[in-house]
């Protein structure tokens, strides 16, 4: 019988998802006695040392209910894995220890050690992590065993990935904490060009960057690889009018669109990307382009609202997808279909017309 991870020593009420139970199960609660061993209240359930997934949830959050259903399904598929639901607000000490700032959050344990986490209601990512860790026969090397220089080199590369790099919780389109949201608003307000990294997507980076930068919280803003600071520092720089002199300005939208439409000889602005079209029209135009054998690049307009709206005016074309050759608009799906039927598409794509 495996030990429950450190930090859960108090007597807690835990609801355990058992492979034999339906998602709507409302039966006995599991208890975690002081000393840390989980006992199954008449269900024959124990906490194996293989893999334990703890879901920090809240009854008021509908996305948590959805993820509970996902966990129930995963429990059926992986009977060797133990799944536990823990109400985050009922155990503030535990939530603070494991930095649970939002729900749902999932922690992954093996041999009483935390090995991974997932923040947010991301069912595909949860499934991937469970599958990966369940199939892993041994616990990965701890942070002390991992060569520090490898992590430092990776962090150096990440902080230099763009002239202005923001390490935040979530993405600029979907910030997942108030501080990160405020930071993005300030940078956008000042038309600052920046790239971002979601620290929730990589636990090693999330923890390692705190030491690397000697800065314990997020968000963190870097310019040319040098830490500028967190939200309070950025607010001070904004108030003193220094922010505009430190951070690089984004090019004007028209200039940016001109660069994007000329990024490749054949550019497709679409919903989704080559690997996954996110609307039927985009999927159809991909099929047509793929059938020509001509190389092309794509831009996902769903990831950049400014480009999505601006390109409609720039091209005087109100819908997507939009196909460009050497920076000139060819048209949308209907035009491309007509050109293909008339035998004109391939010469245009090759720049022969």
Coordinates of N, CA and C in Angstrom, one line a residue, residues 133-318:
X133 N 2.7 8.8 -18.1 CA 3.2 8.5 -16.8 C 2.8 7.1 -16.3
X134 N 1.6 6.6 -16.8 CA 1.2 5.3 -16.4 C 2.1 4.2 -17.1
X135 N 2.6 4.6 -18.3 CA 3.4 3.6 -19.1 C 4.8 3.7 -18.7
X136 N 5.2 4.7 -17.9 CA 6.6 4.9 -17.5 C 6.8 3.9 -16.3
X137 N 7.8 3.1 -16.4 CA 8.0 2.1 -15.4 C 8.7 2.6 -14.1
X138 N 9.4 3.7 -14.3 CA 10.2 4.2 -13.1 C 10.0 5.7 -13.0
X139 N 10.3 6.3 -11.8 CA 10.2 7.7 -11.6 C 11.3 8.4 -12.3
X140 N 11.0 9.5 -13.0 CA 12.1 10.2 -13.7 C 13.1 10.8 -12.7
X141 N 14.3 11.1 -13.2 CA 15.3 11.7 -12.3 C 14.8 12.9 -11.6
X142 N 15.2 13.1 -10.4 CA 14.7 14.3 -9.6 C 15.5 15.5 -10.1
X143 N 15.1 16.6 -9.7 CA 15.8 17.9 -10.1 C 17.2 17.9 -9.7
X144 N 17.6 17.2 -8.6 CA 19.0 17.2 -8.2 C 19.8 16.4 -9.1
X145 N 19.2 15.3 -9.7 CA 20.0 14.4 -10.5 C 20.1 15.0 -11.9
X146 N 19.2 15.8 -12.3 CA 19.2 16.4 -13.7 C 20.4 17.4 -13.8
X147 N 21.2 17.3 -14.8 CA 22.3 18.3 -14.9 C 21.8 19.7 -14.9
X148 N 22.3 20.5 -14.0 CA 21.8 21.9 -13.8 C 22.1 22.7 -15.0
X149 N 23.3 22.4 -15.7 CA 23.7 23.2 -16.8 C 22.7 23.0 -18.0
X150 N 22.1 21.8 -18.1 CA 21.2 21.6 -19.2 C 19.9 22.5 -19.0
X151 N 19.4 22.6 -17.8 CA 18.3 23.5 -17.5 C 18.6 24.9 -17.7
X152 N 19.8 25.3 -17.2 CA 20.2 26.7 -17.3 C 20.4 27.1 -18.8
X153 N 20.9 26.2 -19.6 CA 21.1 26.5 -21.0 C 19.7 26.6 -21.6
X154 N 18.8 25.8 -21.3 CA 17.4 25.8 -21.8 C 16.7 27.2 -21.4
X155 N 16.9 27.5 -20.2 CA 16.3 28.8 -19.7 C 16.9 30.0 -20.4
X156 N 18.2 29.9 -20.7 CA 18.9 31.0 -21.4 C 18.3 31.1 -22.8
X157 N 18.1 30.0 -23.4 CA 17.6 30.0 -24.8 C 16.2 30.6 -24.8
X158 N 15.4 30.2 -23.8 CA 14.0 30.6 -23.7 C 13.9 32.1 -23.5
X159 N 14.7 32.6 -22.6 CA 14.7 34.1 -22.3 C 15.2 34.9 -23.4
X160 N 16.0 34.3 -24.3 CA 16.4 34.9 -25.5 C 15.6 34.6 -26.8
X161 N 14.5 33.9 -26.6 CA 13.8 33.4 -27.8 C 13.2 34.5 -28.6
X162 N 12.9 35.7 -27.9 CA 12.5 36.9 -28.6 C 13.1 38.1 -27.9
X163 N 13.2 39.2 -28.6 CA 13.8 40.3 -27.9 C 13.1 40.7 -26.6
X164 N 11.7 40.5 -26.6 CA 10.9 40.8 -25.4 C 10.1 39.5 -25.1
X165 N 10.4 38.8 -24.0 CA 9.8 37.6 -23.6 C 9.0 37.7 -22.3
X166 N 7.8 37.3 -22.4 CA 7.0 37.3 -21.2 C 6.7 35.9 -20.7
X167 N 7.1 35.5 -19.5 CA 6.8 34.2 -18.9 C 5.6 34.5 -18.0
X168 N 4.5 33.8 -18.3 CA 3.2 34.1 -17.7 C 2.4 32.8 -17.4
X169 N 1.3 33.0 -16.7 CA 0.4 31.9 -16.5 C -0.7 32.0 -17.5
X170 N -0.7 31.0 -18.5 CA -1.6 31.1 -19.6 C -1.0 31.7 -20.8
X171 N -1.8 32.2 -21.7 CA -1.3 32.8 -22.9 C -1.9 34.3 -23.0
X172 N -1.4 35.1 -23.9 CA -1.9 36.4 -24.1 C -3.4 36.4 -24.4
X173 N -3.8 35.4 -25.2 CA -5.2 35.3 -25.5 C -6.1 34.8 -24.4
X174 N -5.5 33.9 -23.5 CA -6.2 33.4 -22.4 C -5.3 33.4 -21.1
X175 N -5.1 34.6 -20.5 CA -4.4 34.6 -19.3 C -5.1 33.8 -18.2
X176 N -4.3 33.2 -17.3 CA -4.9 32.3 -16.3 C -4.6 32.8 -14.9
X177 N -4.3 34.1 -14.8 CA -4.2 34.7 -13.4 C -4.4 36.2 -13.7
X178 N -4.8 36.9 -12.7 CA -5.0 38.4 -12.8 C -3.8 39.2 -13.1
X179 N -2.7 38.8 -12.5 CA -1.4 39.5 -12.7 C -0.9 39.4 -14.1
X180 N -1.0 38.2 -14.7 CA -0.6 37.9 -16.1 C -1.5 38.7 -17.0
X181 N -2.8 38.7 -16.7 CA -3.8 39.5 -17.5 C -3.4 41.0 -17.6
X182 N -3.1 41.5 -16.4 CA -2.8 43.0 -16.3 C -1.5 43.2 -17.1
X183 N -0.5 42.3 -17.0 CA 0.8 42.5 -17.7 C 0.5 42.6 -19.2
X184 N -0.3 41.6 -19.7 CA -0.6 41.6 -21.2 C -1.3 42.9 -21.6
X185 N -2.2 43.4 -20.8 CA -2.9 44.6 -21.1 C -2.0 45.8 -21.2
X186 N -1.0 45.9 -20.3 CA -0.1 47.0 -20.3 C 0.8 46.9 -21.6
X187 N 1.3 45.7 -21.9 CA 2.2 45.6 -23.0 C 1.4 45.9 -24.3
X188 N 0.2 45.4 -24.4 CA -0.6 45.7 -25.6 C -1.0 47.2 -25.7
X189 N -1.3 47.8 -24.6 CA -1.6 49.2 -24.5 C -0.5 50.1 -25.1
X190 N 0.7 49.6 -24.8 CA 1.9 50.4 -25.3 C 2.5 49.9 -26.6
X191 N 1.7 49.0 -27.3 CA 2.1 48.4 -28.6 C 3.4 47.8 -28.6
X192 N 3.7 47.1 -27.5 CA 5.0 46.4 -27.3 C 5.0 45.1 -28.0
X193 N 6.0 44.8 -28.8 CA 6.1 43.5 -29.4 C 6.7 42.5 -28.5
X194 N 6.0 41.4 -28.2 CA 6.6 40.4 -27.3 C 6.1 39.0 -27.7
X195 N 6.9 38.0 -27.2 CA 6.5 36.6 -27.3 C 6.3 36.1 -25.9
X196 N 5.6 35.0 -25.7 CA 5.3 34.6 -24.4 C 5.5 33.1 -24.2
X197 N 5.6 32.7 -22.9 CA 5.8 31.3 -22.6 C 4.8 31.0 -21.4
X198 N 4.0 30.0 -21.6 CA 3.1 29.6 -20.5 C 3.8 28.7 -19.5
X199 N 4.0 29.2 -18.3 CA 4.8 28.4 -17.3 C 3.9 27.2 -16.8
X200 N 2.6 27.2 -17.0 CA 1.8 26.1 -16.7 C 2.1 24.9 -17.6
X201 N 2.6 25.2 -18.7 CA 2.9 24.1 -19.7 C 4.1 23.3 -19.4
X202 N 5.0 23.8 -18.5 CA 6.3 23.1 -18.3 C 6.7 23.3 -16.8
X203 N 6.5 22.3 -16.0 CA 6.8 22.5 -14.5 C 8.3 22.7 -14.3
X204 N 9.2 22.1 -15.1 CA 10.6 22.3 -14.9 C 11.0 23.8 -15.1
X205 N 10.4 24.4 -16.2 CA 10.7 25.8 -16.5 C 10.1 26.7 -15.4
X206 N 8.9 26.3 -15.0 CA 8.1 27.1 -14.0 C 8.9 27.2 -12.7
X207 N 9.5 26.1 -12.2 CA 10.3 26.2 -11.0 C 11.7 26.7 -11.2
X208 N 12.3 26.2 -12.3 CA 13.7 26.6 -12.6 C 13.9 28.0 -12.8
X209 N 13.0 28.7 -13.5 CA 13.2 30.1 -13.8 C 13.2 31.0 -12.6
X210 N 12.5 30.5 -11.5 CA 12.5 31.3 -10.3 C 13.9 31.4 -9.7
X211 N 14.6 30.3 -9.8 CA 16.0 30.3 -9.3 C 16.9 31.0 -10.3
X212 N 16.7 30.7 -11.5 CA 17.6 31.3 -12.6 C 17.5 32.8 -12.5
X213 N 16.3 33.4 -12.3 CA 16.2 34.8 -12.3 C 16.2 35.4 -10.9
X214 N 16.2 34.6 -9.9 CA 16.1 35.0 -8.5 C 14.9 35.9 -8.3
X215 N 13.8 35.4 -9.0 CA 12.5 36.2 -8.9 C 11.4 35.1 -8.6
X216 N 10.7 35.2 -7.5 CA 9.9 34.0 -7.1 C 8.5 33.9 -7.6
X217 N 8.1 34.9 -8.4 CA 6.7 34.9 -8.8 C 6.6 35.2 -10.3
X218 N 5.3 35.0 -10.8 CA 5.0 35.3 -12.2 C 3.9 36.2 -12.3
X219 N 3.9 37.0 -13.4 CA 4.7 37.0 -14.6 C 6.1 37.6 -14.5
X220 N 7.0 37.3 -15.4 CA 8.3 37.8 -15.5 C 8.5 38.3 -16.9
X221 N 9.1 39.5 -17.0 CA 9.3 40.1 -18.4 C 10.8 40.2 -18.6
X222 N 11.3 39.7 -19.8 CA 12.7 39.8 -20.1 C 12.8 40.6 -21.4
X223 N 13.9 41.4 -21.5 CA 14.3 42.1 -22.7 C 15.7 41.8 -23.0
X224 N 16.0 41.2 -24.2 CA 17.3 40.8 -24.6 C 17.9 39.8 -23.6
X225 N 17.1 39.0 -23.0 CA 17.5 38.0 -22.1 C 17.7 38.4 -20.7
X226 N 17.5 39.7 -20.4 CA 17.7 40.3 -19.1 C 16.4 40.5 -18.4
X227 N 16.3 40.1 -17.2 CA 15.0 40.3 -16.4 C 14.7 41.7 -16.2
X228 N 13.5 42.2 -16.5 CA 13.1 43.5 -16.2 C 12.4 43.5 -14.9
X229 N 11.5 42.5 -14.7 CA 10.8 42.4 -13.4 C 9.4 41.8 -13.6
X230 N 8.6 41.9 -12.5 CA 7.2 41.5 -12.6 C 6.3 42.6 -12.8
X231 N 5.0 42.4 -12.4 CA 4.0 43.3 -12.7 C 4.2 44.7 -12.0
X232 N 4.6 44.7 -10.8 CA 4.8 45.9 -10.1 C 5.9 46.8 -10.7
X233 N 7.0 46.1 -11.1 CA 8.1 46.9 -11.8 C 7.6 47.5 -13.1
X234 N 6.8 46.7 -13.9 CA 6.3 47.2 -15.1 C 5.4 48.3 -14.9
X235 N 4.6 48.3 -13.9 CA 3.7 49.4 -13.6 C 4.5 50.7 -13.3
X236 N 5.6 50.5 -12.5 CA 6.4 51.6 -12.2 C 7.1 52.2 -13.4
X237 N 7.6 51.3 -14.3 CA 8.2 51.8 -15.6 C 7.2 52.5 -16.5
X238 N 5.9 52.0 -16.4 CA 4.9 52.7 -17.2 C 4.6 54.1 -16.7
X239 N 4.5 54.2 -15.3 CA 4.2 55.5 -14.7 C 5.3 56.5 -15.0
X240 N 6.6 56.0 -15.0 CA 7.7 56.9 -15.2 C 8.0 57.1 -16.7
X241 N 7.2 56.5 -17.6 CA 7.4 56.6 -19.0 C 8.7 56.0 -19.5
X242 N 9.2 55.1 -18.8 CA 10.5 54.4 -19.2 C 10.2 53.1 -20.0
X243 N 9.0 52.6 -19.8 CA 8.6 51.3 -20.5 C 8.8 51.4 -22.0
X244 N 8.4 52.5 -22.6 CA 8.4 52.6 -24.0 C 9.9 52.7 -24.6
X245 N 10.8 53.1 -23.7 CA 12.2 53.1 -24.1 C 12.9 51.8 -23.9
X246 N 12.4 51.0 -23.1 CA 13.1 49.7 -22.7 C 12.6 48.6 -23.7
X247 N 11.3 48.5 -23.9 CA 10.7 47.4 -24.7 C 10.5 47.8 -26.1
X248 N 10.7 46.8 -27.0 CA 10.6 47.0 -28.5 C 9.2 47.3 -28.9
X249 N 8.9 48.2 -29.8 CA 7.6 48.5 -30.3 C 7.2 47.5 -31.4
X250 N 6.0 47.1 -31.4 CA 5.5 46.3 -32.5 C 5.3 47.1 -33.7
X251 N 5.6 46.5 -34.9 CA 5.4 47.3 -36.2 C 4.0 47.7 -36.3
X252 N 3.7 48.7 -37.1 CA 2.4 49.1 -37.4 C 1.7 47.9 -38.1
X253 N 0.4 47.8 -37.9 CA -0.4 46.7 -38.4 C -0.2 46.5 -39.9
X254 N -0.2 47.6 -40.7 CA -0.1 47.4 -42.2 C 1.2 46.9 -42.5
X255 N 2.3 47.3 -41.9 CA 3.6 46.8 -42.1 C 3.7 45.3 -41.8
X256 N 3.1 45.0 -40.6 CA 3.1 43.6 -40.2 C 2.4 42.7 -41.2
X257 N 1.2 43.1 -41.7 CA 0.5 42.3 -42.6 C 1.2 42.2 -43.9
X258 N 2.0 43.2 -44.4 CA 2.8 43.1 -45.6 C 3.8 42.1 -45.4
X259 N 4.5 42.1 -44.2 CA 5.5 41.1 -44.0 C 4.9 39.6 -43.9
X260 N 3.8 39.5 -43.3 CA 3.2 38.2 -43.2 C 2.7 37.6 -44.5
X261 N 2.1 38.5 -45.4 CA 1.6 38.0 -46.6 C 2.8 37.6 -47.6
X262 N 4.0 38.2 -47.3 CA 5.2 37.9 -48.1 C 6.1 36.9 -47.4
X263 N 5.6 36.3 -46.3 CA 6.5 35.4 -45.5 C 7.0 34.2 -46.4
X264 N 6.1 33.7 -47.2 CA 6.4 32.6 -48.1 C 5.8 32.9 -49.5
X265 N 6.3 32.3 -50.5 CA 5.8 32.5 -51.9 C 4.3 32.3 -51.9
X266 N 3.9 31.2 -51.2 CA 2.5 30.9 -51.2 C 2.1 30.9 -49.7
X267 N 1.2 31.8 -49.3 CA 0.8 31.9 -47.9 C -0.8 31.7 -47.8
X268 N -1.2 30.9 -46.9 CA -2.6 30.7 -46.7 C -3.0 31.1 -45.3
X269 N -3.9 32.1 -45.2 CA -4.4 32.5 -43.9 C -5.7 31.8 -43.7
X270 N -5.8 31.0 -42.6 CA -6.9 30.1 -42.4 C -7.2 29.9 -40.9
X271 N -8.3 29.2 -40.7 CA -8.6 28.8 -39.3 C -8.0 27.5 -39.0
X272 N -7.0 27.5 -38.2 CA -6.2 26.3 -37.9 C -4.9 26.3 -38.6
X273 N -4.3 25.1 -38.8 CA -3.0 25.0 -39.5 C -3.0 23.8 -40.4
X274 N -1.9 23.5 -41.0 CA -1.8 22.4 -42.0 C -2.2 21.1 -41.4
X275 N -1.9 20.9 -40.1 CA -2.1 19.6 -39.4 C -3.6 19.5 -39.0
X276 N -4.2 20.7 -38.7 CA -5.6 20.6 -38.1 C -6.4 21.8 -38.5
X277 N -7.2 21.7 -39.6 CA -8.1 22.8 -40.0 C -9.2 22.9 -39.0
X278 N -9.7 24.1 -38.7 CA -10.7 24.3 -37.7 C -12.0 24.8 -38.3
X279 N -12.1 24.7 -39.6 CA -13.4 25.0 -40.3 C -13.4 24.2 -41.6
X280 N -14.6 23.9 -42.1 CA -14.7 23.1 -43.3 C -14.1 23.8 -44.5
X281 N -14.2 25.2 -44.7 CA -13.7 25.9 -45.8 C -12.1 25.8 -45.8
X282 N -11.6 25.9 -44.6 CA -10.1 25.8 -44.5 C -9.6 24.4 -44.8
X283 N -10.4 23.4 -44.4 CA -10.0 22.0 -44.7 C -10.1 21.8 -46.2
X284 N -11.1 22.3 -46.9 CA -11.2 22.1 -48.3 C -10.0 22.7 -49.1
X285 N -9.7 23.9 -48.7 CA -8.6 24.6 -49.4 C -7.2 23.9 -49.2
X286 N -7.1 23.3 -48.0 CA -5.9 22.6 -47.7 C -5.8 21.4 -48.6
X287 N -6.9 20.7 -48.8 CA -6.9 19.5 -49.7 C -6.5 19.9 -51.1
X288 N -7.0 21.0 -51.5 CA -6.7 21.5 -52.9 C -5.2 21.8 -53.0
X289 N -4.7 22.5 -52.1 CA -3.3 22.9 -52.1 C -2.4 21.7 -52.0
X290 N -2.7 20.8 -51.2 CA -1.9 19.6 -51.0 C -1.9 18.7 -52.3
X291 N -3.0 18.8 -53.0 CA -3.1 18.0 -54.3 C -2.2 18.6 -55.4
X292 N -1.7 19.9 -55.2 CA -0.9 20.5 -56.3 C 0.6 20.1 -56.1
X293 N 1.0 19.8 -54.9 CA 2.4 19.5 -54.6 C 3.2 20.7 -54.4
X294 N 2.6 21.9 -54.4 CA 3.3 23.2 -54.2 C 3.5 23.4 -52.8
X295 N 4.7 23.9 -52.4 CA 5.0 24.2 -51.0 C 4.3 25.5 -50.6
X296 N 3.8 25.5 -49.4 CA 3.1 26.7 -48.9 C 3.2 26.7 -47.4
X297 N 3.0 27.9 -46.8 CA 2.9 28.1 -45.4 C 1.6 28.6 -45.0
X298 N 1.2 28.4 -43.7 CA -0.1 28.8 -43.2 C 0.1 29.7 -42.0
X299 N -1.0 30.5 -41.8 CA -1.1 31.4 -40.6 C -2.4 31.2 -40.0
X300 N -2.5 30.8 -38.7 CA -3.7 30.6 -38.0 C -4.3 31.9 -37.5
X301 N -5.3 32.4 -38.1 CA -5.9 33.7 -37.7 C -6.6 33.6 -36.4
X302 N -7.0 32.4 -35.9 CA -7.6 32.2 -34.6 C -6.7 32.6 -33.5
X303 N -5.4 32.6 -33.7 CA -4.4 32.8 -32.7 C -4.0 34.3 -32.6
X304 N -4.5 35.1 -33.5 CA -4.1 36.5 -33.5 C -5.3 37.4 -34.0
X305 N -6.1 37.9 -33.1 CA -7.3 38.7 -33.4 C -7.0 39.9 -34.2
X306 N -5.8 40.5 -34.0 CA -5.5 41.8 -34.7 C -5.3 41.4 -36.2
X307 N -4.6 40.3 -36.5 CA -4.3 39.9 -37.9 C -5.7 39.5 -38.5
X308 N -6.5 38.8 -37.7 CA -7.7 38.3 -38.2 C -8.6 39.4 -38.7
X309 N -8.7 40.5 -37.9 CA -9.6 41.6 -38.3 C -8.9 42.5 -39.3
X310 N -7.6 42.8 -39.1 CA -6.9 43.7 -39.9 C -6.7 43.2 -41.4
X311 N -6.5 41.9 -41.6 CA -6.3 41.4 -42.9 C -7.6 41.6 -43.8
X312 N -8.7 41.6 -43.2 CA -10.0 41.8 -43.9 C -10.0 43.2 -44.6
X313 N -9.5 44.2 -43.9 CA -9.4 45.5 -44.4 C -8.3 45.6 -45.4
X314 N -7.1 45.1 -45.0 CA -5.9 45.2 -45.8 C -6.1 44.6 -47.2
X315 N -6.9 43.4 -47.3 CA -7.1 42.7 -48.5 C -8.4 43.1 -49.2
X316 N -9.3 43.8 -48.4 CA -10.6 44.1 -48.8 C -11.4 42.8 -49.2
X317 N -11.2 41.8 -48.3 CA -11.8 40.4 -48.4 C -12.3 40.0 -47.1
X318 N -13.6 39.9 -46.9 CA -14.2 39.8 -45.6 C -14.2 38.4 -44.9

